């Protein structure tokens, strides 16, 4: 920098920054590691709704920074417009029309010949407006067709006005837009929190086109008339790249191939499922787990049955998931952790999440009594995942915590808080 001083004024001649440096600065200022470029299964152990809430808060904050950057001057607008559209967040149907118009604009700079949608890698559609109409979904399908390089798609969609409350089918146009426009680039598809979801046949078309899909969270498919016709049933594709899958055992049939003895998930390493297996599906669920989950290393189990049934689930995992290392269990309260539980022998990390933000003292007594009697050959760490529960324990039950852990000779593993620190610190 050079500074020229005169009697009347002070002039400052700033150096000309290379555009590449500005772009690097913009990337650093707006980047959200792990959200805008997908590299593998998410490391978060919290329940998916809480993870998504955290992700969307970060996306909104990043979007505010991006908008501020492009409003500084024309040069910054030109340099940062591609960064602005790297992730797209839709929360209101009213914005769909203006978004589609904006996506029709051409990029500037070296890539002037492409639309700004070419740069988009992540799409989150979180619409909670009950007045979402059929034309809104047509607009959404057209918007998706502007994104040929999407890698992550999260959908949470409201009911259509004339949609059957049981069918709750996501319009086929939205799913086919994904399959035809960005199937080859898609790595994550998540509609686990959506009221509307694809029917099985539409989902099969999508994942058949998404050969590189790594994470699939669609535990419930919407039923459709085509599902009742065996001749119209598409076979489950072999998903050679799929590493993470979310299921509900009661809806397992949607993911079963025609050959029930075949493993169509050879790369599966992470399984998330709700523990609601009805007796008539026990055998099918067990066979699926034995075939497809032998190499699974991480299981997230959303448990909502009676406490005495939890050991049955642990035994099933121990029998079928021979490579299981990380086990995370979501429960309604600490009282669902019974005494003398036996973990799968290969588990070294156990994450526990109680859905109660605050619990009475006897709940924590039940928890620590269970931890003193739990059995796990390789167990090294037990982590309490709910930040509010940890804060409540430390703030309101510290004397109980000290007394329960005063004699830890029978505990051979480390008990951690939600951030991975020793619980007593």
Tab-separated table of C-alpha atoms in Angstrom:
chain	number	residue	atom	x	y	z
A	1	UNK	CA	0.000	0.000	0.000
A	2	UNK	CA	1.246	3.500	-0.822
A	3	UNK	CA	0.104	6.640	0.925
A	4	UNK	CA	0.284	10.083	-0.800
A	5	UNK	CA	-0.165	13.090	1.527
A	6	UNK	CA	-0.840	16.682	0.448
A	7	UNK	CA	-1.690	19.863	2.358
A	8	UNK	CA	-5.341	19.698	1.354
A	9	UNK	CA	-6.228	16.010	1.572
A	10	UNK	CA	-5.012	12.523	2.184
A	11	UNK	CA	-5.243	10.038	-0.698
A	12	UNK	CA	-4.977	6.288	-0.170
A	13	UNK	CA	-4.144	4.118	-3.196
A	14	UNK	CA	-5.208	0.559	-2.407
A	15	UNK	CA	-3.602	-2.327	-4.298
A	16	UNK	CA	-5.647	-4.277	-6.796
A	17	UNK	CA	-6.547	-7.626	-5.204
A	18	UNK	CA	-6.534	-10.625	-7.570
A	19	UNK	CA	-10.105	-11.972	-7.991
A	20	UNK	CA	-8.938	-15.405	-6.843
A	21	UNK	CA	-8.049	-13.983	-3.426
A	22	UNK	CA	-11.429	-12.315	-3.025
A	23	UNK	CA	-13.180	-15.577	-3.927
A	24	UNK	CA	-11.058	-17.442	-1.373
A	25	UNK	CA	-11.990	-14.881	1.288
A	26	UNK	CA	-15.691	-15.159	0.404
A	27	UNK	CA	-15.493	-18.951	0.615
A	28	UNK	CA	-13.861	-18.809	4.031
A	29	UNK	CA	-16.430	-16.323	5.300
A	30	UNK	CA	-19.451	-18.359	4.197
A	31	UNK	CA	-18.274	-21.971	4.314
A	32	UNK	CA	-20.083	-24.498	6.513
A	33	UNK	CA	-17.843	-27.576	6.741
A	34	UNK	CA	-19.648	-30.770	5.891
A	35	UNK	CA	-22.871	-29.132	4.695
A	36	UNK	CA	-22.069	-27.663	1.310
A	37	UNK	CA	-19.844	-30.472	0.059
A	38	UNK	CA	-20.761	-33.993	0.974
A	39	UNK	CA	-17.969	-36.410	1.867
A	40	UNK	CA	-19.627	-39.159	3.886
A	41	UNK	CA	-22.202	-40.043	6.542
A	42	UNK	CA	-22.910	-37.275	9.029
A	43	UNK	CA	-20.942	-37.611	12.282
A	44	UNK	CA	-23.739	-36.161	14.413
A	45	UNK	CA	-25.246	-38.505	16.999
A	46	UNK	CA	-28.241	-36.369	17.940
A	47	UNK	CA	-31.729	-37.267	16.662
A	48	UNK	CA	-32.137	-36.189	13.058
A	49	UNK	CA	-34.700	-33.399	13.742
A	50	UNK	CA	-32.226	-31.688	16.086
A	51	UNK	CA	-29.372	-32.102	13.605
A	52	UNK	CA	-31.450	-30.580	10.818
A	53	UNK	CA	-32.485	-27.675	13.043
A	54	UNK	CA	-28.800	-26.965	13.716
A	55	UNK	CA	-27.883	-27.275	10.035
A	56	UNK	CA	-30.601	-24.913	8.901
A	57	UNK	CA	-29.586	-22.293	11.444
A	58	UNK	CA	-26.040	-22.419	10.055
A	59	UNK	CA	-27.348	-22.236	6.481
A	60	UNK	CA	-29.436	-19.151	7.290
A	61	UNK	CA	-26.477	-17.433	8.932
A	62	UNK	CA	-24.279	-18.229	5.945
A	63	UNK	CA	-26.941	-16.933	3.554
A	64	UNK	CA	-27.094	-13.600	5.405
A	65	UNK	CA	-23.320	-13.238	5.030
A	66	UNK	CA	-23.513	-14.087	1.319
A	67	UNK	CA	-26.216	-11.501	0.702
A	68	UNK	CA	-24.212	-8.847	2.527
A	69	UNK	CA	-21.177	-9.621	0.369
A	70	UNK	CA	-22.947	-9.314	-2.980
A	71	UNK	CA	-24.528	-5.999	-1.934
A	72	UNK	CA	-21.179	-4.297	-1.301
A	73	UNK	CA	-20.422	-3.396	-4.922
A	74	UNK	CA	-20.776	-4.659	-8.483
A	75	UNK	CA	-17.361	-6.305	-8.434
A	76	UNK	CA	-18.110	-8.311	-5.316
A	77	UNK	CA	-21.547	-9.176	-6.712
A	78	UNK	CA	-19.950	-10.565	-9.861
A	79	UNK	CA	-17.352	-12.551	-7.936
A	80	UNK	CA	-19.681	-13.938	-5.254
A	81	UNK	CA	-22.889	-14.701	-7.177
A	82	UNK	CA	-21.866	-18.340	-7.653
A	83	UNK	CA	-21.185	-18.696	-3.922
A	84	UNK	CA	-24.623	-17.237	-3.174
A	85	UNK	CA	-26.348	-20.063	-5.050
A	86	UNK	CA	-24.141	-22.885	-3.757
A	87	UNK	CA	-26.857	-23.763	-1.248
A	88	UNK	CA	-30.539	-22.889	-1.663
A	89	UNK	CA	-32.996	-22.747	1.239
A	90	UNK	CA	-36.737	-22.464	0.590
A	91	UNK	CA	-39.082	-21.862	3.539
A	92	UNK	CA	-42.134	-20.202	1.924
A	93	UNK	CA	-44.100	-21.068	-1.226
A	94	UNK	CA	-44.248	-17.346	-2.111
A	95	UNK	CA	-40.515	-17.336	-2.876
A	96	UNK	CA	-40.638	-20.106	-5.479
A	97	UNK	CA	-41.617	-17.898	-8.420
A	98	UNK	CA	-38.914	-15.297	-7.789
A	99	UNK	CA	-36.331	-18.039	-7.228
A	100	UNK	CA	-37.137	-19.613	-10.587
A	101	UNK	CA	-36.697	-16.246	-12.310
A	102	UNK	CA	-33.393	-15.650	-10.534
A	103	UNK	CA	-32.131	-19.079	-11.570
A	104	UNK	CA	-32.686	-18.145	-15.191
A	105	UNK	CA	-29.892	-15.603	-14.979
A	106	UNK	CA	-26.518	-16.442	-16.462
A	107	UNK	CA	-23.374	-16.625	-14.366
A	108	UNK	CA	-20.685	-14.030	-14.916
A	109	UNK	CA	-16.961	-14.365	-15.315
A	110	UNK	CA	-15.320	-17.366	-16.925
A	111	UNK	CA	-18.531	-19.419	-16.777
A	112	UNK	CA	-20.880	-16.902	-18.397
A	113	UNK	CA	-22.531	-19.611	-20.511
A	114	UNK	CA	-24.066	-21.493	-17.545
A	115	UNK	CA	-26.997	-20.712	-15.283
A	116	UNK	CA	-26.335	-19.862	-11.655
A	117	UNK	CA	-28.100	-23.098	-10.724
A	118	UNK	CA	-25.131	-24.986	-12.127
A	119	UNK	CA	-23.242	-24.048	-8.935
A	120	UNK	CA	-25.904	-25.300	-6.516
A	121	UNK	CA	-24.848	-28.312	-4.457
A	122	UNK	CA	-27.461	-28.360	-1.693
A	123	UNK	CA	-31.234	-27.791	-1.685
A	124	UNK	CA	-33.306	-27.566	1.509
A	125	UNK	CA	-37.060	-27.148	1.152
A	126	UNK	CA	-38.692	-26.576	4.547
A	127	UNK	CA	-42.241	-25.451	3.889
A	128	UNK	CA	-44.591	-25.510	6.860
A	129	UNK	CA	-47.342	-23.464	5.207
A	130	UNK	CA	-50.540	-25.542	5.087
A	131	UNK	CA	-51.760	-23.507	2.103
A	132	UNK	CA	-49.153	-24.906	-0.261
A	133	UNK	CA	-50.951	-25.536	-3.567
A	134	UNK	CA	-50.361	-27.947	-6.459
A	135	UNK	CA	-48.817	-25.203	-8.673
A	136	UNK	CA	-46.189	-24.656	-5.974
A	137	UNK	CA	-44.961	-28.202	-6.450
A	138	UNK	CA	-44.852	-27.670	-10.218
A	139	UNK	CA	-42.666	-24.615	-9.588
A	140	UNK	CA	-40.446	-26.670	-7.295
A	141	UNK	CA	-40.004	-29.325	-9.973
A	142	UNK	CA	-38.987	-26.647	-12.481
A	143	UNK	CA	-36.538	-25.182	-9.964
A	144	UNK	CA	-34.943	-28.585	-9.374
A	145	UNK	CA	-34.382	-28.911	-13.114
A	146	UNK	CA	-32.106	-25.880	-12.886
A	147	UNK	CA	-29.752	-27.812	-10.559
A	148	UNK	CA	-27.786	-30.395	-12.582
A	149	UNK	CA	-25.110	-30.820	-9.903
A	150	UNK	CA	-27.127	-31.209	-6.707
A	151	UNK	CA	-25.502	-33.506	-4.165
A	152	UNK	CA	-27.741	-32.995	-1.095
A	153	UNK	CA	-31.536	-32.687	-1.049
A	154	UNK	CA	-33.628	-32.257	2.110
A	155	UNK	CA	-37.398	-32.063	1.689
A	156	UNK	CA	-40.028	-31.279	4.311
A	157	UNK	CA	-43.295	-30.653	2.504
A	158	UNK	CA	-46.848	-29.839	3.682
A	159	UNK	CA	-50.046	-31.539	2.567
A	160	UNK	CA	-51.666	-30.732	-0.734
A	161	UNK	CA	-55.216	-29.400	-0.279
A	162	UNK	CA	-56.812	-32.379	-2.049
A	163	UNK	CA	-54.259	-34.978	-0.912
A	164	UNK	CA	-55.578	-38.027	0.887
A	165	UNK	CA	-54.514	-37.949	4.555
A	166	UNK	CA	-53.317	-41.561	4.282
A	167	UNK	CA	-51.625	-41.456	0.903
A	168	UNK	CA	-49.665	-38.237	1.513
A	169	UNK	CA	-47.857	-38.688	-1.785
A	170	UNK	CA	-45.176	-36.260	-2.892
A	171	UNK	CA	-45.993	-35.293	-6.485
A	172	UNK	CA	-44.256	-37.491	-9.026
A	173	UNK	CA	-43.032	-34.410	-10.903
A	174	UNK	CA	-40.718	-33.451	-8.008
A	175	UNK	CA	-39.145	-36.909	-7.771
A	176	UNK	CA	-38.733	-37.263	-11.536
A	177	UNK	CA	-37.114	-33.822	-11.728
A	178	UNK	CA	-34.502	-35.057	-9.256
A	179	UNK	CA	-33.974	-38.341	-11.092
A	180	UNK	CA	-33.678	-36.781	-14.532
A	181	UNK	CA	-31.775	-33.596	-13.676
A	182	UNK	CA	-29.283	-34.526	-10.967
A	183	UNK	CA	-29.528	-38.273	-10.432
A	184	UNK	CA	-25.859	-38.910	-11.162
A	185	UNK	CA	-24.637	-36.185	-8.776
A	186	UNK	CA	-27.042	-36.927	-5.900
A	187	UNK	CA	-25.353	-38.158	-2.706
A	188	UNK	CA	-27.973	-37.440	-0.009
A	189	UNK	CA	-31.759	-37.685	-0.218
A	190	UNK	CA	-33.675	-36.956	2.987
A	191	UNK	CA	-37.444	-36.672	3.359
A	192	UNK	CA	-37.596	-38.277	6.814
A	193	UNK	CA	-39.322	-35.230	8.357
A	194	UNK	CA	-41.733	-34.611	5.492
A	195	UNK	CA	-45.506	-35.045	5.671
A	196	UNK	CA	-45.490	-35.797	1.955
A	197	UNK	CA	-43.172	-38.541	0.737
A	198	UNK	CA	-42.651	-40.372	-2.534
A	199	UNK	CA	-44.532	-43.553	-3.274
A	200	UNK	CA	-42.381	-46.659	-3.525
A	201	UNK	CA	-42.343	-46.793	-7.320
A	202	UNK	CA	-41.209	-43.178	-7.624
A	203	UNK	CA	-38.528	-43.761	-4.992
A	204	UNK	CA	-37.245	-46.802	-6.874
A	205	UNK	CA	-36.939	-44.694	-10.038
A	206	UNK	CA	-35.024	-42.037	-8.136
A	207	UNK	CA	-32.497	-44.352	-6.509
A	208	UNK	CA	-32.071	-46.284	-9.764
A	209	UNK	CA	-30.988	-42.986	-11.355
A	210	UNK	CA	-28.890	-42.007	-8.311
A	211	UNK	CA	-26.154	-44.616	-8.664
A	212	UNK	CA	-23.813	-42.625	-6.393
A	213	UNK	CA	-26.314	-42.125	-3.567
A	214	UNK	CA	-24.572	-42.449	-0.200
A	215	UNK	CA	-27.288	-41.474	2.301
A	216	UNK	CA	-30.975	-42.349	1.994
A	217	UNK	CA	-33.460	-41.183	4.613
A	218	UNK	CA	-36.942	-42.108	3.477
A	219	UNK	CA	-38.195	-44.558	6.109
A	220	UNK	CA	-41.835	-44.353	4.990
A	221	UNK	CA	-43.092	-44.423	1.412
A	222	UNK	CA	-46.539	-43.199	0.519
A	223	UNK	CA	-48.805	-46.045	-0.599
A	224	UNK	CA	-50.220	-45.884	-4.091
A	225	UNK	CA	-52.517	-47.945	-6.294
A	226	UNK	CA	-49.515	-49.229	-8.248
A	227	UNK	CA	-48.092	-50.829	-5.113
A	228	UNK	CA	-50.990	-53.296	-5.080
A	229	UNK	CA	-50.111	-54.735	-8.470
A	230	UNK	CA	-47.209	-57.227	-8.297
A	231	UNK	CA	-46.570	-56.803	-12.034
A	232	UNK	CA	-46.003	-53.048	-11.574
A	233	UNK	CA	-43.621	-53.417	-8.633
A	234	UNK	CA	-40.114	-52.226	-9.500
A	235	UNK	CA	-37.289	-54.236	-8.017
A	236	UNK	CA	-35.022	-52.657	-5.421
A	237	UNK	CA	-31.788	-51.630	-7.205
A	238	UNK	CA	-28.427	-52.778	-5.893
A	239	UNK	CA	-27.026	-49.695	-4.140
A	240	UNK	CA	-23.272	-50.181	-4.347
A	241	UNK	CA	-22.419	-46.720	-2.906
A	242	UNK	CA	-25.072	-46.470	-0.187
A	243	UNK	CA	-23.406	-46.097	3.230
A	244	UNK	CA	-26.237	-44.815	5.436
A	245	UNK	CA	-29.886	-45.892	5.485
A	246	UNK	CA	-32.878	-44.911	7.638
A	247	UNK	CA	-35.667	-47.461	8.015
A	248	UNK	CA	-38.756	-48.386	9.965
A	249	UNK	CA	-38.969	-52.119	10.392
A	250	UNK	CA	-42.748	-52.093	9.914
A	251	UNK	CA	-42.221	-50.556	6.449
A	252	UNK	CA	-39.307	-52.804	5.544
A	253	UNK	CA	-41.128	-54.360	2.584
A	254	UNK	CA	-40.567	-51.170	0.569
A	255	UNK	CA	-36.828	-51.928	0.564
A	256	UNK	CA	-36.929	-55.680	0.053
A	257	UNK	CA	-35.706	-56.904	-3.363
A	258	UNK	CA	-37.526	-59.589	-5.311
A	259	UNK	CA	-34.819	-62.008	-4.213
A	260	UNK	CA	-35.275	-61.852	-0.446
A	261	UNK	CA	-31.949	-63.642	0.089
A	262	UNK	CA	-29.896	-61.027	-1.781
A	263	UNK	CA	-27.947	-58.163	-0.219
A	264	UNK	CA	-28.667	-54.986	-2.175
A	265	UNK	CA	-26.725	-52.745	0.259
A	266	UNK	CA	-23.161	-54.120	0.133
A	267	UNK	CA	-21.574	-50.793	1.227
A	268	UNK	CA	-23.959	-50.137	4.154
A	269	UNK	CA	-22.111	-48.956	7.263
A	270	UNK	CA	-24.708	-46.911	9.184
A	271	UNK	CA	-28.269	-47.940	10.006
A	272	UNK	CA	-30.894	-45.735	11.657
A	273	UNK	CA	-34.233	-47.289	12.560
A	274	UNK	CA	-37.285	-46.853	14.745
A	275	UNK	CA	-37.841	-49.758	17.073
A	276	UNK	CA	-41.426	-50.688	16.212
A	277	UNK	CA	-41.156	-54.243	14.830
A	278	UNK	CA	-44.509	-56.031	14.878
A	279	UNK	CA	-44.342	-59.787	15.580
A	280	UNK	CA	-45.415	-60.781	12.066
A	281	UNK	CA	-42.353	-59.056	10.597
A	282	UNK	CA	-39.775	-60.263	13.134
A	283	UNK	CA	-38.425	-63.026	10.903
A	284	UNK	CA	-38.221	-60.788	7.811
A	285	UNK	CA	-36.537	-57.979	9.736
A	286	UNK	CA	-34.008	-60.364	11.255
A	287	UNK	CA	-33.183	-61.894	7.869
A	288	UNK	CA	-32.726	-58.444	6.333
A	289	UNK	CA	-30.402	-57.390	9.166
A	290	UNK	CA	-28.346	-60.557	8.868
A	291	UNK	CA	-27.982	-60.149	5.084
A	292	UNK	CA	-27.441	-56.410	4.789
A	293	UNK	CA	-26.034	-55.266	8.139
A	294	UNK	CA	-23.138	-57.637	8.833
A	295	UNK	CA	-20.647	-54.850	8.004
A	296	UNK	CA	-22.565	-52.010	9.683
A	297	UNK	CA	-20.341	-50.140	12.134
A	298	UNK	CA	-22.872	-47.578	13.462
A	299	UNK	CA	-26.484	-48.025	14.546
A	300	UNK	CA	-28.840	-45.272	15.687
A	301	UNK	CA	-31.842	-46.807	17.407
A	302	UNK	CA	-34.955	-44.737	18.145
A	303	UNK	CA	-36.482	-46.743	20.972
A	304	UNK	CA	-40.038	-46.176	22.190
A	305	UNK	CA	-41.156	-49.568	23.543
A	306	UNK	CA	-41.234	-50.881	27.095
A	307	UNK	CA	-37.890	-50.926	28.885
A	308	UNK	CA	-37.828	-54.711	29.205
A	309	UNK	CA	-37.835	-55.061	25.396
A	310	UNK	CA	-34.586	-53.141	24.871
A	311	UNK	CA	-32.419	-56.176	25.606
A	312	UNK	CA	-34.141	-58.017	22.757
A	313	UNK	CA	-33.062	-55.285	20.342
A	314	UNK	CA	-29.506	-55.368	21.676
A	315	UNK	CA	-29.407	-59.143	21.232
A	316	UNK	CA	-30.609	-58.774	17.658
A	317	UNK	CA	-27.868	-56.265	16.910
A	318	UNK	CA	-25.280	-58.485	18.539
A	319	UNK	CA	-26.363	-61.416	16.398
A	320	UNK	CA	-26.652	-59.614	13.047
A	321	UNK	CA	-24.285	-56.611	13.166
A	322	UNK	CA	-20.955	-58.336	13.742
A	323	UNK	CA	-18.881	-55.206	13.009
A	324	UNK	CA	-20.903	-52.831	15.187
A	325	UNK	CA	-18.681	-50.310	17.000
A	326	UNK	CA	-20.894	-47.243	17.703
A	327	UNK	CA	-24.381	-47.644	19.151
A	328	UNK	CA	-26.648	-44.639	19.799
A	329	UNK	CA	-30.011	-45.118	21.530
A	330	UNK	CA	-32.737	-42.451	21.676
A	331	UNK	CA	-35.168	-43.069	24.536
A	332	UNK	CA	-38.104	-41.224	26.067
A	333	UNK	CA	-36.571	-41.073	29.554
A	334	UNK	CA	-33.661	-42.523	31.516
A	335	UNK	CA	-36.059	-44.972	33.161
A	336	UNK	CA	-36.077	-47.010	29.937
A	337	UNK	CA	-32.503	-48.110	30.626
A	338	UNK	CA	-32.917	-51.252	32.726
A	339	UNK	CA	-30.367	-52.889	34.992
A	340	UNK	CA	-27.992	-55.590	33.740
A	341	UNK	CA	-28.185	-54.760	30.039
A	342	UNK	CA	-25.781	-56.682	27.824
A	343	UNK	CA	-24.449	-54.762	24.825
A	344	UNK	CA	-23.361	-56.341	21.549
A	345	UNK	CA	-19.827	-57.563	22.259
A	346	UNK	CA	-18.122	-55.380	19.633
A	347	UNK	CA	-19.596	-52.030	20.814
A	348	UNK	CA	-16.989	-49.618	22.183
A	349	UNK	CA	-19.053	-46.386	22.119
A	350	UNK	CA	-22.572	-45.989	23.496
A	351	UNK	CA	-24.473	-42.730	23.018
A	352	UNK	CA	-27.635	-42.153	25.060
A	353	UNK	CA	-30.212	-39.437	24.402
A	354	UNK	CA	-33.215	-38.854	26.638
A	355	UNK	CA	-36.000	-36.827	25.070
A	356	UNK	CA	-36.796	-35.220	28.450
A	357	UNK	CA	-35.089	-31.837	28.777
A	358	UNK	CA	-35.358	-31.988	32.558
A	359	UNK	CA	-35.775	-35.085	34.674
A	360	UNK	CA	-36.472	-35.760	38.355
A	361	UNK	CA	-33.691	-37.139	40.523
A	362	UNK	CA	-34.961	-40.725	40.462
A	363	UNK	CA	-34.569	-40.790	36.657
A	364	UNK	CA	-30.865	-40.065	37.021
A	365	UNK	CA	-30.605	-42.657	39.805
A	366	UNK	CA	-32.044	-45.206	37.376
A	367	UNK	CA	-29.540	-44.153	34.720
A	368	UNK	CA	-26.465	-44.518	36.938
A	369	UNK	CA	-27.724	-47.764	38.444
A	370	UNK	CA	-28.042	-49.111	34.901
A	371	UNK	CA	-24.559	-47.892	33.956
A	372	UNK	CA	-23.042	-49.625	36.992
A	373	UNK	CA	-24.551	-52.941	35.891
A	374	UNK	CA	-24.239	-52.661	32.101
A	375	UNK	CA	-22.114	-55.293	30.381
A	376	UNK	CA	-20.004	-54.661	27.293
A	377	UNK	CA	-16.801	-56.510	26.459
A	378	UNK	CA	-15.307	-53.646	24.420
A	379	UNK	CA	-17.205	-50.696	25.909
A	380	UNK	CA	-14.901	-47.687	26.350
A	381	UNK	CA	-17.193	-44.617	26.287
A	382	UNK	CA	-20.759	-43.784	27.311
A	383	UNK	CA	-21.831	-40.309	26.219
A	384	UNK	CA	-24.967	-38.435	27.337
A	385	UNK	CA	-25.963	-36.606	24.157
A	386	UNK	CA	-28.694	-34.190	25.239
A	387	UNK	CA	-27.043	-30.873	26.163
A	388	UNK	CA	-30.056	-29.734	28.208
A	389	UNK	CA	-30.109	-32.980	30.184
A	390	UNK	CA	-26.401	-32.647	30.973
A	391	UNK	CA	-26.882	-29.029	32.051
A	392	UNK	CA	-29.857	-30.039	34.207
A	393	UNK	CA	-27.820	-32.815	35.830
A	394	UNK	CA	-24.913	-30.538	36.641
A	395	UNK	CA	-27.007	-27.573	37.743
A	396	UNK	CA	-29.728	-29.284	39.775
A	397	UNK	CA	-28.400	-32.727	40.687
A	398	UNK	CA	-24.682	-32.199	41.294
A	399	UNK	CA	-24.743	-33.864	44.729
A	400	UNK	CA	-26.465	-36.869	43.190
A	401	UNK	CA	-23.894	-36.985	40.393
A	402	UNK	CA	-21.011	-36.924	42.887
A	403	UNK	CA	-22.527	-39.619	45.076
A	404	UNK	CA	-23.400	-41.886	42.152
A	405	UNK	CA	-19.906	-41.669	40.682
A	406	UNK	CA	-17.973	-41.503	43.958
A	407	UNK	CA	-17.226	-45.221	43.817
A	408	UNK	CA	-16.576	-45.907	40.143
A	409	UNK	CA	-14.573	-49.092	40.661
A	410	UNK	CA	-17.317	-51.109	38.981
A	411	UNK	CA	-17.378	-48.779	35.953
A	412	UNK	CA	-14.676	-49.657	33.430
A	413	UNK	CA	-15.634	-47.065	30.822
A	414	UNK	CA	-15.545	-43.274	30.592
A	415	UNK	CA	-18.810	-41.354	31.086
A	416	UNK	CA	-18.892	-38.196	28.973
A	417	UNK	CA	-21.091	-35.152	28.516
A	418	UNK	CA	-22.514	-34.109	25.148
A	419	UNK	CA	-19.241	-32.443	24.114
A	420	UNK	CA	-17.071	-35.458	24.886
A	421	UNK	CA	-15.688	-34.174	28.205
A	422	UNK	CA	-15.647	-36.217	31.378
A	423	UNK	CA	-19.067	-35.800	33.005
A	424	UNK	CA	-17.596	-34.877	36.400
A	425	UNK	CA	-15.492	-31.960	35.103
